[in-house]
Each structure stands twice: as structure tokens, then as C-alpha cells.
mmCIF file of C-alpha atoms in Angstrom:
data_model
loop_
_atom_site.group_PDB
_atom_site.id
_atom_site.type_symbol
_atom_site.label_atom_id
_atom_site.label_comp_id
_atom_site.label_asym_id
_atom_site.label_seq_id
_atom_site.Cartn_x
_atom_site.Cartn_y
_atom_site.Cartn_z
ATOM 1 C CA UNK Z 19 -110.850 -82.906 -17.758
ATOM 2 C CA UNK Z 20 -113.551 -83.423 -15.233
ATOM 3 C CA UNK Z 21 -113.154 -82.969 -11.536
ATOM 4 C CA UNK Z 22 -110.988 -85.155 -9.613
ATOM 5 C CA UNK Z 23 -112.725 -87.528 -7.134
ATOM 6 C CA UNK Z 24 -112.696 -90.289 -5.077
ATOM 7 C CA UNK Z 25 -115.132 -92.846 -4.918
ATOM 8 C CA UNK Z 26 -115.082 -96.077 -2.547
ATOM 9 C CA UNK Z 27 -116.525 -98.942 -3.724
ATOM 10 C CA UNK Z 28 -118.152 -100.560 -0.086
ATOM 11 C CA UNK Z 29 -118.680 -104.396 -1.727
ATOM 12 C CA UNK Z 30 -115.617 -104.422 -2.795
ATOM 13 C CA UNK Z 31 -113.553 -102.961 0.977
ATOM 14 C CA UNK Z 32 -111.710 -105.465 2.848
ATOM 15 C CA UNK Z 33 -110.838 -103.395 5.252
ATOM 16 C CA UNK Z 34 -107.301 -104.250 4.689
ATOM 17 C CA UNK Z 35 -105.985 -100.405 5.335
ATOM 18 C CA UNK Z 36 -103.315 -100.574 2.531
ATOM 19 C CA UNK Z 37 -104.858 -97.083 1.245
ATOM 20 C CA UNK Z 38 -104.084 -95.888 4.590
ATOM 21 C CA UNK Z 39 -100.565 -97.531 4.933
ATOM 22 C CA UNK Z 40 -100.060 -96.059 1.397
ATOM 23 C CA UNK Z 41 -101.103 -92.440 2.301
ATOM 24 C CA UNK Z 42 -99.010 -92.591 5.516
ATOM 25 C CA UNK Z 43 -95.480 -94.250 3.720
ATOM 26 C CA UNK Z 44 -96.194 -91.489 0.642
ATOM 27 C CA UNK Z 45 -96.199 -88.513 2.921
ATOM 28 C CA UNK Z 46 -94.477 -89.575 5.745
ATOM 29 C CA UNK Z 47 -98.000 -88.769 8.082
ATOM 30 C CA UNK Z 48 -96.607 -88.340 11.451
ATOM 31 C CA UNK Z 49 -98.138 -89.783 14.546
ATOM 32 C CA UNK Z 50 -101.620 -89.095 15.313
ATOM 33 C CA UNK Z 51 -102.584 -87.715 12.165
ATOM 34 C CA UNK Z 52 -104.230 -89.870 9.691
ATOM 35 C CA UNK Z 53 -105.172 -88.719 6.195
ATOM 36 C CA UNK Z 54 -106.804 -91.651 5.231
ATOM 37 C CA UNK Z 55 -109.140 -93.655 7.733
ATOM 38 C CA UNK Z 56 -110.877 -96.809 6.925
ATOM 39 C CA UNK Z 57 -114.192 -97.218 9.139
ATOM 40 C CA UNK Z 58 -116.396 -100.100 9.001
ATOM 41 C CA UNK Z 59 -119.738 -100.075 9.971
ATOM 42 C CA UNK Z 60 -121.871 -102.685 11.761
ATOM 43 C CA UNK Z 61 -118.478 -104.407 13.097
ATOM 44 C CA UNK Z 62 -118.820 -108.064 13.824
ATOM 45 C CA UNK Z 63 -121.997 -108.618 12.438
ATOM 46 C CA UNK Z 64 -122.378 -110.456 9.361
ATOM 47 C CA UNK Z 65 -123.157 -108.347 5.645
ATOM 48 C CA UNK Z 66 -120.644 -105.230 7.523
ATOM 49 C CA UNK Z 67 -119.682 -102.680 5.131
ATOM 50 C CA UNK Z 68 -116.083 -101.167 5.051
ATOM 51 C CA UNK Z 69 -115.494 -97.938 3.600
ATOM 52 C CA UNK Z 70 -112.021 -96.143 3.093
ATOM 53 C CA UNK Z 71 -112.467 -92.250 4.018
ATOM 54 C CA UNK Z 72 -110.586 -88.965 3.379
ATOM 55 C CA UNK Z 73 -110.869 -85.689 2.077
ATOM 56 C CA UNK Z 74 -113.052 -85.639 -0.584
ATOM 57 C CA UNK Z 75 -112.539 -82.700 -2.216
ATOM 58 C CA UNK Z 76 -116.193 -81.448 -2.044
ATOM 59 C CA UNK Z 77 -117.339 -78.956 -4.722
ATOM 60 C CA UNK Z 78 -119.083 -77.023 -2.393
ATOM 61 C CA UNK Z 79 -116.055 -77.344 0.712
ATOM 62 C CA UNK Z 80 -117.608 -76.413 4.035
ATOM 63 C CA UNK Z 81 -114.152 -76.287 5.169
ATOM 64 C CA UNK Z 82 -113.290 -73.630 2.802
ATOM 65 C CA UNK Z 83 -116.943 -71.719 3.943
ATOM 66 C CA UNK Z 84 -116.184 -71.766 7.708
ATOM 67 C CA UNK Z 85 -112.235 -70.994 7.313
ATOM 68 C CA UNK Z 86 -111.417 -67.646 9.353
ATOM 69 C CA UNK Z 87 -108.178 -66.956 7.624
ATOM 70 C CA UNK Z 88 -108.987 -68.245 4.135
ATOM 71 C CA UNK Z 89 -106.373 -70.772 3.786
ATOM 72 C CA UNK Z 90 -108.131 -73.132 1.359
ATOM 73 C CA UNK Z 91 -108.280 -72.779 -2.420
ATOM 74 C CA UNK Z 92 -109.509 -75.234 -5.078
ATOM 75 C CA UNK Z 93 -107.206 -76.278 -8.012
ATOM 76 C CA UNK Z 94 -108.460 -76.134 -11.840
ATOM 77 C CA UNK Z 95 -109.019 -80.020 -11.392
ATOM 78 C CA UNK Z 96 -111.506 -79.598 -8.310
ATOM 79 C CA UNK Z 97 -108.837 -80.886 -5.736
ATOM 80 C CA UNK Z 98 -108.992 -79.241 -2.532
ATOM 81 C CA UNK Z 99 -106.101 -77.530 -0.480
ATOM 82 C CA UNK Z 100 -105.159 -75.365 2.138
ATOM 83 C CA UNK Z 101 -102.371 -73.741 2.560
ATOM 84 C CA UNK Z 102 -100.250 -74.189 6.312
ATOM 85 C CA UNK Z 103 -98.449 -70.744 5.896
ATOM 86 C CA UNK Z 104 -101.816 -68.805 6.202
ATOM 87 C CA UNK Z 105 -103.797 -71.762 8.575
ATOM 88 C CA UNK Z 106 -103.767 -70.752 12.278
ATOM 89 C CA UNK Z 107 -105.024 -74.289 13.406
ATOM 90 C CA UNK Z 108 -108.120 -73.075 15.059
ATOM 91 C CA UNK Z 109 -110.146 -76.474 13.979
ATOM 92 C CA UNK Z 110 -113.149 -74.861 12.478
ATOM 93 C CA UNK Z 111 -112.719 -76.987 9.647
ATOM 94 C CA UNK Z 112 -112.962 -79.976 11.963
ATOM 95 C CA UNK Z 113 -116.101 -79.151 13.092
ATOM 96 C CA UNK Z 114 -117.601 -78.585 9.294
ATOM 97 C CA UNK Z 115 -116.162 -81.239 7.523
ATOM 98 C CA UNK Z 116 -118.902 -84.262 7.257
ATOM 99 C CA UNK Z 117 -115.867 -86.886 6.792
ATOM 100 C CA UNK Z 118 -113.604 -85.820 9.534
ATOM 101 C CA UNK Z 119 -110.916 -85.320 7.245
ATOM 102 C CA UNK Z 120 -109.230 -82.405 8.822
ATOM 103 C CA UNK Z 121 -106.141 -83.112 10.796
ATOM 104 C CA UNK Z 122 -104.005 -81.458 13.712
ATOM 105 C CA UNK Z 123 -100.981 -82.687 14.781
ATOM 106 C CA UNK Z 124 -100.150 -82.765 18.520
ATOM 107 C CA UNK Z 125 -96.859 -81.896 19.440
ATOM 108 C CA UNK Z 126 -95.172 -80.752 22.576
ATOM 109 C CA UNK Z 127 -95.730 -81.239 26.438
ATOM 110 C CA UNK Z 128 -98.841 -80.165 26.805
ATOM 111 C CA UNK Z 129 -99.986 -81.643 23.178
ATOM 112 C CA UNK Z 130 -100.269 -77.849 21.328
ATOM 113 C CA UNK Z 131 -102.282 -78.239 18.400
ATOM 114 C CA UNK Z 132 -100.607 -77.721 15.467
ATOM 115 C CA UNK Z 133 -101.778 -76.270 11.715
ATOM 116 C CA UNK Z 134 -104.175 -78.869 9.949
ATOM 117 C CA UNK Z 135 -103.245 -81.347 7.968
ATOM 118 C CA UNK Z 136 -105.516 -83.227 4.926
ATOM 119 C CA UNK Z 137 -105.548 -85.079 2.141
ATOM 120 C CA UNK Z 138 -103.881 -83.449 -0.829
ATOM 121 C CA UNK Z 139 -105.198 -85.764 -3.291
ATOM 122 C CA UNK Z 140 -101.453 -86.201 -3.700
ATOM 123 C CA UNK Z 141 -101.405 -82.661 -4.930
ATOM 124 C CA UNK Z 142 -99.154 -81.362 -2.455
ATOM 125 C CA UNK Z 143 -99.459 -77.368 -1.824
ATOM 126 C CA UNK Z 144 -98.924 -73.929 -2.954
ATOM 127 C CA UNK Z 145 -95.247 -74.773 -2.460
ATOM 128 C CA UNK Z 146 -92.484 -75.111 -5.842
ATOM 129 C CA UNK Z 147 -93.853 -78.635 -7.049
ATOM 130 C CA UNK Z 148 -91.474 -81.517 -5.848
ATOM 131 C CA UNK Z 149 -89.631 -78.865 -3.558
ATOM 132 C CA UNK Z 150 -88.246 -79.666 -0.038
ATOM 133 C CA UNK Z 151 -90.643 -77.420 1.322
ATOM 134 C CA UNK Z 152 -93.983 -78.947 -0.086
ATOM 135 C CA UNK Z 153 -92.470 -81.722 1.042
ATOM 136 C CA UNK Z 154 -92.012 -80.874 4.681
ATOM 137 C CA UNK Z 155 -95.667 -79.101 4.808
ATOM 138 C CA UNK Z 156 -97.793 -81.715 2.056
ATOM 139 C CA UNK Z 157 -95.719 -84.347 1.403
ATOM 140 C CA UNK Z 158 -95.340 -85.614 -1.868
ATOM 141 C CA UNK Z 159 -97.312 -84.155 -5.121
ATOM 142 C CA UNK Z 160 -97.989 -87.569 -7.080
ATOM 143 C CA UNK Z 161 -100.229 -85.464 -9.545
ATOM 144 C CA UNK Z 162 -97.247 -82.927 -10.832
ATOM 145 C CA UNK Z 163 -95.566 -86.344 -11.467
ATOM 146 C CA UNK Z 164 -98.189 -87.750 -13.357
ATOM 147 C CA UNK Z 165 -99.406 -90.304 -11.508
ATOM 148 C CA UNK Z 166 -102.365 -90.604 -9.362
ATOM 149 C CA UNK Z 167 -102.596 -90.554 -5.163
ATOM 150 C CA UNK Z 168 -100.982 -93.596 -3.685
ATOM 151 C CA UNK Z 169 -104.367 -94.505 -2.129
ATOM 152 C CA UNK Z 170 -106.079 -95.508 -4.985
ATOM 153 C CA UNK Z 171 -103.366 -97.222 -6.984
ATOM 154 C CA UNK Z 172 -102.199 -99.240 -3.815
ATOM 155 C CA UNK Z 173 -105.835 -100.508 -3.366
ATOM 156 C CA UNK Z 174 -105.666 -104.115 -3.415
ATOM 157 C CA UNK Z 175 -109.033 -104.977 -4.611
ATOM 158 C CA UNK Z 176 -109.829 -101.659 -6.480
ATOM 159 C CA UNK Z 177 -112.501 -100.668 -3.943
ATOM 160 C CA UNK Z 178 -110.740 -97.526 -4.294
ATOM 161 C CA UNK Z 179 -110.659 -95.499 -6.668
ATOM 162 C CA UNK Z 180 -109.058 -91.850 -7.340
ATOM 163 C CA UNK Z 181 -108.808 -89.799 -10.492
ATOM 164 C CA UNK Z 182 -110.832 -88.443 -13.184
ATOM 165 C CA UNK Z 183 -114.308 -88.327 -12.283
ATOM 166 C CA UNK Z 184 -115.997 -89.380 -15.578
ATOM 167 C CA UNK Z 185 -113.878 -92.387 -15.496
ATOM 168 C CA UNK Z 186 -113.876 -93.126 -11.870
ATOM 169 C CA UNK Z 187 -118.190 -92.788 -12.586
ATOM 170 C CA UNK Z 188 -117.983 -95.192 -15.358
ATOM 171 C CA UNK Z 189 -115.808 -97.574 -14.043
ATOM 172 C CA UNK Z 190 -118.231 -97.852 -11.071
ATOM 173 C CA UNK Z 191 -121.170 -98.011 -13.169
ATOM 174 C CA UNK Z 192 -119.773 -100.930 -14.908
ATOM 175 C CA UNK Z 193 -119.195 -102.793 -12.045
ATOM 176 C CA UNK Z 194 -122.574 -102.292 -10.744
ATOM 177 C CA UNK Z 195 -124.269 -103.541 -13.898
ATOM 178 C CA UNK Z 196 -121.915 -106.415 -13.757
ATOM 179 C CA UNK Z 197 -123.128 -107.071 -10.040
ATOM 180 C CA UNK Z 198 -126.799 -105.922 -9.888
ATOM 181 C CA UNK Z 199 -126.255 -104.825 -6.618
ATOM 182 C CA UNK Z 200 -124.058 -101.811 -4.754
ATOM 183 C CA UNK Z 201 -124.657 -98.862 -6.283
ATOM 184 C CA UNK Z 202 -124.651 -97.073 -3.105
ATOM 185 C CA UNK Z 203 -121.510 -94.572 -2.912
ATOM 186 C CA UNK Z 204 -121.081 -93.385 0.793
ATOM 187 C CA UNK Z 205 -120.322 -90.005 0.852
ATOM 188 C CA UNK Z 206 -120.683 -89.068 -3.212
ATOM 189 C CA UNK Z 207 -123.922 -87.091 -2.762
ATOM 190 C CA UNK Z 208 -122.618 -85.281 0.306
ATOM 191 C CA UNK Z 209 -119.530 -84.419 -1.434
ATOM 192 C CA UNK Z 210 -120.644 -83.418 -4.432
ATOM 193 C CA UNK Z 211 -123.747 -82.472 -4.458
ATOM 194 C CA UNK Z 212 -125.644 -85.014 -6.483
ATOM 195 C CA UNK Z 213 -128.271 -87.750 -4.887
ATOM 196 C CA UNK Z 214 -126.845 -91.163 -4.319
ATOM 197 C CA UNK Z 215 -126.931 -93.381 -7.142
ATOM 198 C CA UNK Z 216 -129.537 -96.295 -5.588
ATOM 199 C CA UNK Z 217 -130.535 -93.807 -2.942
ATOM 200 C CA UNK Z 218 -134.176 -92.193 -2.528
ATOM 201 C CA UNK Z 219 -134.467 -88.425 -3.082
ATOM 202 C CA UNK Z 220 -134.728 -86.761 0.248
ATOM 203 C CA UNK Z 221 -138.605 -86.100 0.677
ATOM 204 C CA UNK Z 222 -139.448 -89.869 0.162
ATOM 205 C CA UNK Z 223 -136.993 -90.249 2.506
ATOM 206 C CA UNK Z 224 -138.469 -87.881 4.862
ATOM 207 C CA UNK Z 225 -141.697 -89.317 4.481
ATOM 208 C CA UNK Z 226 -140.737 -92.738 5.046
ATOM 209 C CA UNK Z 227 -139.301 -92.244 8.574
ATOM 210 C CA UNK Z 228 -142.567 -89.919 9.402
ATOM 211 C CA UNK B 15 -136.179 -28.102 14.076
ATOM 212 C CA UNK B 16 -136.961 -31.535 14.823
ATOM 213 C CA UNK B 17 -137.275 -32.338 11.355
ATOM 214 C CA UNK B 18 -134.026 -31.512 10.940
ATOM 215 C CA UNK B 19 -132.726 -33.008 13.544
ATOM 216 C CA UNK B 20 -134.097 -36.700 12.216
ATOM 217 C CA UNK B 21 -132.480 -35.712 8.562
ATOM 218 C CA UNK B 22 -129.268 -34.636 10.419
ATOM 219 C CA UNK B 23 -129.507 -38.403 12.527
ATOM 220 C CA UNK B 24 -129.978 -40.547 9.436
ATOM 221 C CA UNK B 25 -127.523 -38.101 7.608
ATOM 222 C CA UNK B 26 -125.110 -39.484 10.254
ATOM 223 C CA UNK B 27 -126.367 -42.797 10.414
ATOM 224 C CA UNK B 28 -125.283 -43.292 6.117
ATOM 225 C CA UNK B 29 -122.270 -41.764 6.668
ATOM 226 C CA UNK B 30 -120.991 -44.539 9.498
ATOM 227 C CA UNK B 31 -122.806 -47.039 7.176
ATOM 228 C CA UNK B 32 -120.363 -46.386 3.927
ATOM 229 C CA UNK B 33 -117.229 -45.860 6.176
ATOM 230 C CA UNK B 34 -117.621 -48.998 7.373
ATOM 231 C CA UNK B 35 -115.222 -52.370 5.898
ATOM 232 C CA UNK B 36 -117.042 -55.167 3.747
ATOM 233 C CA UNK B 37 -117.291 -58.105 6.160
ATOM 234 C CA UNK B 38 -117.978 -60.166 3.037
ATOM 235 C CA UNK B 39 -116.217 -63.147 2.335
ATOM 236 C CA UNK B 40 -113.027 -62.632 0.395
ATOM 237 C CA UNK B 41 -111.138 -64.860 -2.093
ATOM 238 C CA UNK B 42 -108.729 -67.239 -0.738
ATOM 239 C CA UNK B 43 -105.799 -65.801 1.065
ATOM 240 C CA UNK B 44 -103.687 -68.904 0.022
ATOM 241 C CA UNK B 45 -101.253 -68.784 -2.474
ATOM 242 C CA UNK B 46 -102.649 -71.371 -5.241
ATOM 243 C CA UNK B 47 -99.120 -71.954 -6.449
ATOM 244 C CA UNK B 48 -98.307 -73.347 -10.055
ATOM 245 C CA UNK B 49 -100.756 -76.097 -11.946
ATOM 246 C CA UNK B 50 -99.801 -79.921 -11.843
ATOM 247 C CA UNK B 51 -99.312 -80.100 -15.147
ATOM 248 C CA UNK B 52 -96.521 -77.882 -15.041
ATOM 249 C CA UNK B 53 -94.496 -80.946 -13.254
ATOM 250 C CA UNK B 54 -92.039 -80.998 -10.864
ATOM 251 C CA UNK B 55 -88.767 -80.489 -12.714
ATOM 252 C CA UNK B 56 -87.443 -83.759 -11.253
ATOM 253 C CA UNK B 57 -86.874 -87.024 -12.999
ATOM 254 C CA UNK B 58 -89.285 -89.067 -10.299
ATOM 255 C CA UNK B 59 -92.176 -89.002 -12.899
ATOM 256 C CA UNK B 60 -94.264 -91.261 -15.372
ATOM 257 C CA UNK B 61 -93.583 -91.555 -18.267
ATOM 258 C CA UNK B 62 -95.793 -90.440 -21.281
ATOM 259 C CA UNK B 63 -96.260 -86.936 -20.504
ATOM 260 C CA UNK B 64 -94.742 -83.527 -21.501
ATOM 261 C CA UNK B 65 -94.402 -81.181 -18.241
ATOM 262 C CA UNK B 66 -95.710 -78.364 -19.135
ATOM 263 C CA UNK B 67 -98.558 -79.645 -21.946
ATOM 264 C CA UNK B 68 -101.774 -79.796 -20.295
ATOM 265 C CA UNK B 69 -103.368 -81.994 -22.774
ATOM 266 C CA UNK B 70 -100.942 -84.639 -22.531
ATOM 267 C CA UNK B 71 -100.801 -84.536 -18.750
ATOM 268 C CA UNK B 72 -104.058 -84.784 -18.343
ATOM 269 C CA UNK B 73 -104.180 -87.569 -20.633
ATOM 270 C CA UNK B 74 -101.707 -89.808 -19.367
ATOM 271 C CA UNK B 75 -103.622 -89.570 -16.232
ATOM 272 C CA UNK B 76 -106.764 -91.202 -17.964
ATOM 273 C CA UNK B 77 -104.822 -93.730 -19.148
ATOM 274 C CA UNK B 78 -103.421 -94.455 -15.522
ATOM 275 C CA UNK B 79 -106.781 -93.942 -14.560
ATOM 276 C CA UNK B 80 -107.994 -97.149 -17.050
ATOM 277 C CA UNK B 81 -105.175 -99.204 -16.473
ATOM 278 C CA UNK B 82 -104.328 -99.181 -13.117
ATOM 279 C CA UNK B 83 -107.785 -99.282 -11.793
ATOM 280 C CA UNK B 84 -110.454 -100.113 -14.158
ATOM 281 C CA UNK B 85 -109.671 -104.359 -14.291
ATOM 282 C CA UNK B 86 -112.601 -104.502 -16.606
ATOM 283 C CA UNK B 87 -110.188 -103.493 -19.157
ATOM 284 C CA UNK B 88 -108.312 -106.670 -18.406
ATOM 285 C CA UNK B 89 -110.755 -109.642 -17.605
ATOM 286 C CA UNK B 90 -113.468 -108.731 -20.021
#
């Protein structure tokens, strides 16, 4: 099986947030901590673009490079996690992450910042699978179940999609054919390492703003 | 004498080098706990899959993958 990934398709994003509503009603997100964002770029003006953001499970994880403690590990199927018992909520990961996917909860008077909290891929934690305690510290572990995260298979218009990454690939590739247009991925290359499908390599780039 | 002195300083200087810890990065501290395939022992789960069988887990997810969000495989 290849890696899991996400991919959001930004023709297709209404900007509905029913990935988001999905990821918070799944895990039971509290407050002030959002797993799932959707941002939208160039607000108000007409051709905006909508994109749905999380984790996304990078192959090379800054997060997991910058972490102190070590809390993060990678599953056989590429999916990203940390693990709370071991995080001591310092926020370095904040800082690294490109997507702003690391979370901290604020609890208390004087709003103490509590252990990070991030996209599981609905693969919960290090915790018994389906136990009370991965529960309490992941929420719920879709994949152990079989299924796929609640994100994806909530999405309305299938802008988002979650799973497999040869079929999430080919999906997308069909629909671009199908469209001639929109091959551009926010976020793929920076994730995982590969140019942007539509995208210039980075010297022509570079030369074109110089 | 001041040769040996030199030999005796870098003798020194090794010596604090080796007793010294690795800063190097280590593997993750985090418990990885058990694969996904391996399931959750609770009845809350699709259907089509052995818990336990990584072959068919992973397969089942495919086809969840192709049905649930590939609509290509519907309209055309």
C-alpha cells in the first residue's frame, strides 16, 4: 500500500467547512482547537480559491525534526502522530509546520497551554485501538475500523480527498484531464517532496521573479 | 618538556571528547502502539475486512477509497 495522503482539490472547494464540522463531531475537538481549517484565498474577489487544510502527514515532518522530546513517530502507512504522554507542549512544532496544523488547547484562568493536538488522519494514537483512552487523547481511530478519516468521506463535492495515495493521485489526474485545467495541488510538493503537478521547477521560478 | 606538555593537553582534550553523550538525534520516544490493521476489537467497523489480515484491510480501504470518493466510477 502506498502512503496515505491528502490531497484538496481547489476547483472543486466550496468552502462549505463540512470537512471541518466532520473532523470536529468525529473527535469531539474542543474549543479553540481546530484540526481541520478551511482558508480561502483572495476573499471576495471573483475566481477565489478555497482550500481545506490539515496535517498532512509530510514524508519528511519538520515537526518530527524540531520536536525536543521526540513525541512524533510515523506509522507503516506514512500517517503522522505524536504521542501526548511524551509531548510537553512547548509549540516548536507550531513554528515548523508550513500548514499550521499543530494545535494547543487553552485551558484554565490564565489560558495554560496545553499538549498539542493534530490531525490523526483518523488514526488515533499509540493508545489500545478503539480504547477509552485514545479516545480521550486522539479521538476516534476511523483507520483500525476500516474506514477512512471523516474529512474526506463527508466532503460534499469530493474536493477532498484522503486515503491511498496512488488512488487519491489517479483520481485527481482523472479529473484534471476531464477539466483541462487545475492541476495545481496546494501544499502536495511541500508535503511530500515532489514539484507541483502544473507548477514550474524552482529555478525558472527564481528566474522569473529576478 | 613542552612537547610533552602539548601531547599530555590533547591527551586530555580526547579523553573529554569520548566521555562525552551523543547529542544526535534519537529515534522517537513515542510509543508507536499496534498497526491499524490489527482493528479495534469492537463491532463499530466496516464490513469486508478481517482484523488482523493486512492484505484485506488494506484492501477494503481501496475499495472505500474508489467508491466513496472517486464519482468517476459512477457517472462515466
Amino acid at each position: 500500500m502506498a502512503r496515505m495522503k491528502f490531497i484538496c482539490d481547489a476547483e472543486r472547494c466550496i468552502e462549505c467547512n463540512s470537512c471541518v464540522t466532520a473532523c470536529k463531531n468525529e473527535h469531539e475537538v474542543p474549543w479553540g482547537v481546530n484540526r481541520r481549517r478551511v482558508v480561502t484565498l483572495n476573499d471576495g474577489i471573483p475566481g477565489e480559491k478555497s482550500i481545506s487544510v490539515a496535517c498532512m502527514h509530510c514524508s519528511d515532518a519538520p515537526c518530527m525534526a524540531v520536536c525536543p522530546v521526540n513525541c512524533f513517530y510515523r506509522t507503516d502507512e506514512g500517517v503522522v502522530l505524536h504521542d501526548k504522554d511524551v509531548c510537553i507542549g512547548c509549540g516548536y512544532c507550531s513554528y515548523a509546520c508550513p500548514f499550521g496544523a499543530p494545535q494547543f488547547p487553552s485551558t484554565g484562568t490564565f489560558g495554560t497551554r496545553g499538549k498539542m493536538d493534530k490531525c490523526t488522519f483518523c488514526a488515533g494514537g499509540p493508545e489500545a485501538h478503539g480504547s477509552e483512552a485514545e479516545w480521550e487523547k486522539y479521538g476516534r481511530n476511523r483507520l483500525a475500523e476500516g474506514k477512512l478519516p471523516a474529512c474526506a468521506e463527508m466532503c460534499s463535492t469530493k474536493a477532498l480527498l484522503g486515503g491511498d495515495g496512488d488512488i487519491v493521485a489517479d483520481i485527481f489526474r482523472t479529473r484534471v484531464v476531464q477539466r483541462g485545467k487545475g492541476a495545481e495541488v496546494w501544499g502536495w510538493g511541500t508535503a511530500y517532496g515532489s514539484q507541483q503537478a502544473g507548477q514550474p521547477s524552482q529555478p525558472a521560478a527564481a528566474e522569473g521573479k529576478s | 618538556m613542552r612537547k610533552a606538555f602539548v601531547i599530555a593537553a590533547i591527551a586530555l582534550g580526547l579523553t573529554a571528547c569520548s566521555v562525552e553523550e551523543s547529542q544526535e538525534l534519537h529515534s522517537s520516544n513515542a510509543e508507536q502502539g499496534a498497526p491499524s490493521y490489527t482493528g479495534t476489537g469492537t463491532n463499530f467497523v466496516a464490513k469486508g475486512w478481517t482484523p488482523g489480515d493486512e492484505r484485506s484491510w488494506q484492501q477494503s480501504l481501496k475499495v472505500r477509497l474508489q467508491q466513496g470518493q472517486n464519482e468517476y466510477n459512477k457517472v462515466n
